[in-house]
């Protein structure tokens, strides 16, 4: 059985999951902090 | 006692009791939660003929034979003390080999004779490059 | 313990740390995984598939470390009523769940070419799946409390009780016969050859730092949202 497809699949799952988590957390943090800033200046 | 310390004691005691209870329950489940029978267990527990079980152990060195049809193999599963003859027809995992771990799903058709429908390979926790494994093997075979 | 009780003081430390953790983590992950993919030798039995270790082991570690974090935060919330503990526990939950899922998925992909199966109900695999369900339940519980109100303590108690599963995961391969191999890294050493092992600590450190950055980002988001809500409530009552 060829082994590289399994290795690539495992890395793809791990990297995609980590990236989605990191980017999602960053975007929601930015949005929340901007909203808080905007409200403070009002 | 301050309320804070009271809470701490209470929470820690409750958690400790819970953990102890869970661990006790889990280690009591030892036999039920075990994933396979070893050949020794199978003999001791009088596993019924035809009962679907998992049998695990090492593939005995020098016991692996391919039969004339080319797809059926026979080998012995051993746990060091007892050993059982097993037969399987089909493709085995790459890691299935002599001297390595195996978990076979199937049933006994006669005392000491097991027919497997599925073969899984069980490897151990040692990982090493082929060169290292090779020299280890040599070192072992050099022993008197 | 109460050094960080003041959110403003916490934020003044969390803001610069987020970037440092995130970027250092990303660099270490790139180095660790790159080395694990291209520099290390193959395993004598498994061949190339041993490389899955460099993502599987950090994911497993973070899945379990995440719940340890929830348990500590829950303790701080219940005993000391620490104001940031609840925020911290909730911030850890989703990253912990994601890494537990990555651990299960990469383990499944590793199991097929080595063991010959995608999934088996052995002690280690089952207890790790239970951890994923615990995370999902904790998230649902914390969300329900946040939306409909109620005792925030309920989630904290659940976080503490769920920690019972952690020693079960750890000892599953010792107590029970499992298809999963025994533990290969302990306090006294490792059964992994140094030539194969060396990128693993790099990847572990990298994923851990990134996990820290993600938790800080989620805590900052939760604090900012809380600020907005409090502000709106005040504006609403003033009008």
Short mmCIF file of C-alpha atoms in Angstrom, two decimals, chain B residues 4 7-8 11-12 15 18-19 22-23 26-27 29-30 33-38 41 54 93-95 97 100 103 105 119-133, chain C residues 41-46 50 53 75 78-81 110 113-117 120-123 160-161 164 167-168 174-184 191-193 195-196:
data_model
loop_
_atom_site.label_atom_id
_atom_site.label_comp_id
_atom_site.label_asym_id
_atom_site.label_seq_id
_atom_site.Cartn_x
_atom_site.Cartn_y
_atom_site.Cartn_z
CA UNK B 4 -12.96 30.24 50.47
CA UNK B 7 -15.17 25.63 49.28
CA UNK B 8 -11.68 24.47 48.37
CA UNK B 11 -14.50 20.78 45.88
CA UNK B 12 -11.23 18.88 46.29
CA UNK B 15 -13.31 15.58 43.01
CA UNK B 18 -15.17 10.99 42.13
CA UNK B 19 -11.78 10.25 40.60
CA UNK B 22 -14.08 6.18 38.52
CA UNK B 23 -10.58 4.71 38.62
CA UNK B 26 -12.33 1.28 35.42
CA UNK B 27 -9.73 -1.08 36.82
CA UNK B 29 -13.63 -3.40 34.26
CA UNK B 30 -10.20 -4.67 33.31
CA UNK B 33 -12.90 -3.63 28.74
CA UNK B 34 -9.99 -5.59 27.36
CA UNK B 35 -10.01 -5.48 23.64
CA UNK B 36 -8.89 -9.05 22.97
CA UNK B 37 -8.29 -12.46 24.51
CA UNK B 38 -4.79 -13.84 24.67
CA UNK B 41 -7.22 -16.34 28.45
CA UNK B 54 -10.80 -11.22 19.20
CA UNK B 93 -1.94 -5.49 6.77
CA UNK B 94 1.65 -4.60 5.81
CA UNK B 95 2.72 -4.75 9.44
CA UNK B 97 4.62 -10.45 10.17
CA UNK B 100 5.07 -8.98 15.58
CA UNK B 103 -5.26 -9.14 16.74
CA UNK B 105 -11.23 -11.49 14.89
CA UNK B 119 -6.54 -9.59 10.81
CA UNK B 120 -5.26 -6.42 12.46
CA UNK B 121 -1.59 -5.71 13.06
CA UNK B 122 -0.59 -4.45 16.52
CA UNK B 123 2.77 -2.75 16.67
CA UNK B 124 4.63 -1.73 19.81
CA UNK B 125 5.75 1.69 21.01
CA UNK B 126 9.28 1.45 19.64
CA UNK B 127 10.01 3.51 16.55
CA UNK B 128 13.40 3.45 14.84
CA UNK B 129 15.06 3.80 11.46
CA UNK B 130 15.79 0.59 9.53
CA UNK B 131 19.57 0.91 10.09
CA UNK B 132 19.10 0.96 13.86
CA UNK B 133 16.59 -1.88 13.77
CA UNK C 41 14.23 8.63 8.45
CA UNK C 42 11.40 6.15 7.98
CA UNK C 43 10.43 3.62 10.64
CA UNK C 44 11.69 0.06 10.16
CA UNK C 45 8.15 -1.35 10.41
CA UNK C 46 5.80 1.43 9.40
CA UNK C 50 5.41 7.17 11.14
CA UNK C 53 3.20 11.15 14.64
CA UNK C 75 -11.59 24.98 40.24
CA UNK C 78 -15.76 27.48 42.03
CA UNK C 79 -13.35 28.07 44.89
CA UNK C 80 -11.92 31.54 44.46
CA UNK C 81 -14.72 32.95 42.27
CA UNK C 110 -2.62 6.38 10.72
CA UNK C 113 -2.09 1.57 6.79
CA UNK C 114 -0.51 0.28 10.02
CA UNK C 115 -3.16 -1.69 11.94
CA UNK C 116 -5.41 -2.36 8.96
CA UNK C 117 -8.47 -0.54 10.29
CA UNK C 120 -11.68 -0.01 16.56
CA UNK C 121 -13.48 0.28 19.88
CA UNK C 122 -10.43 -0.28 22.03
CA UNK C 123 -9.83 1.48 25.36
CA UNK C 160 -14.21 19.45 36.94
CA UNK C 161 -16.16 16.18 36.74
CA UNK C 164 -12.04 12.07 35.47
CA UNK C 167 -6.40 9.54 33.75
CA UNK C 168 -8.62 6.99 32.02
CA UNK C 174 -1.76 0.10 30.70
CA UNK C 175 -4.95 -1.22 32.32
CA UNK C 176 -6.52 -2.83 29.33
CA UNK C 177 -5.25 -4.72 26.37
CA UNK C 178 -5.69 -2.37 23.47
CA UNK C 179 -4.92 -2.27 19.79
CA UNK C 180 -3.20 1.07 20.42
CA UNK C 181 0.44 0.66 21.38
CA UNK C 182 1.72 1.56 24.84
CA UNK C 183 3.10 4.90 25.79
CA UNK C 184 6.33 5.82 24.03
CA UNK C 191 11.18 4.31 23.09
CA UNK C 192 11.37 6.40 19.92
CA UNK C 193 14.81 6.50 18.32
CA UNK C 195 16.68 10.24 14.82
CA UNK C 196 12.89 10.00 14.55
#
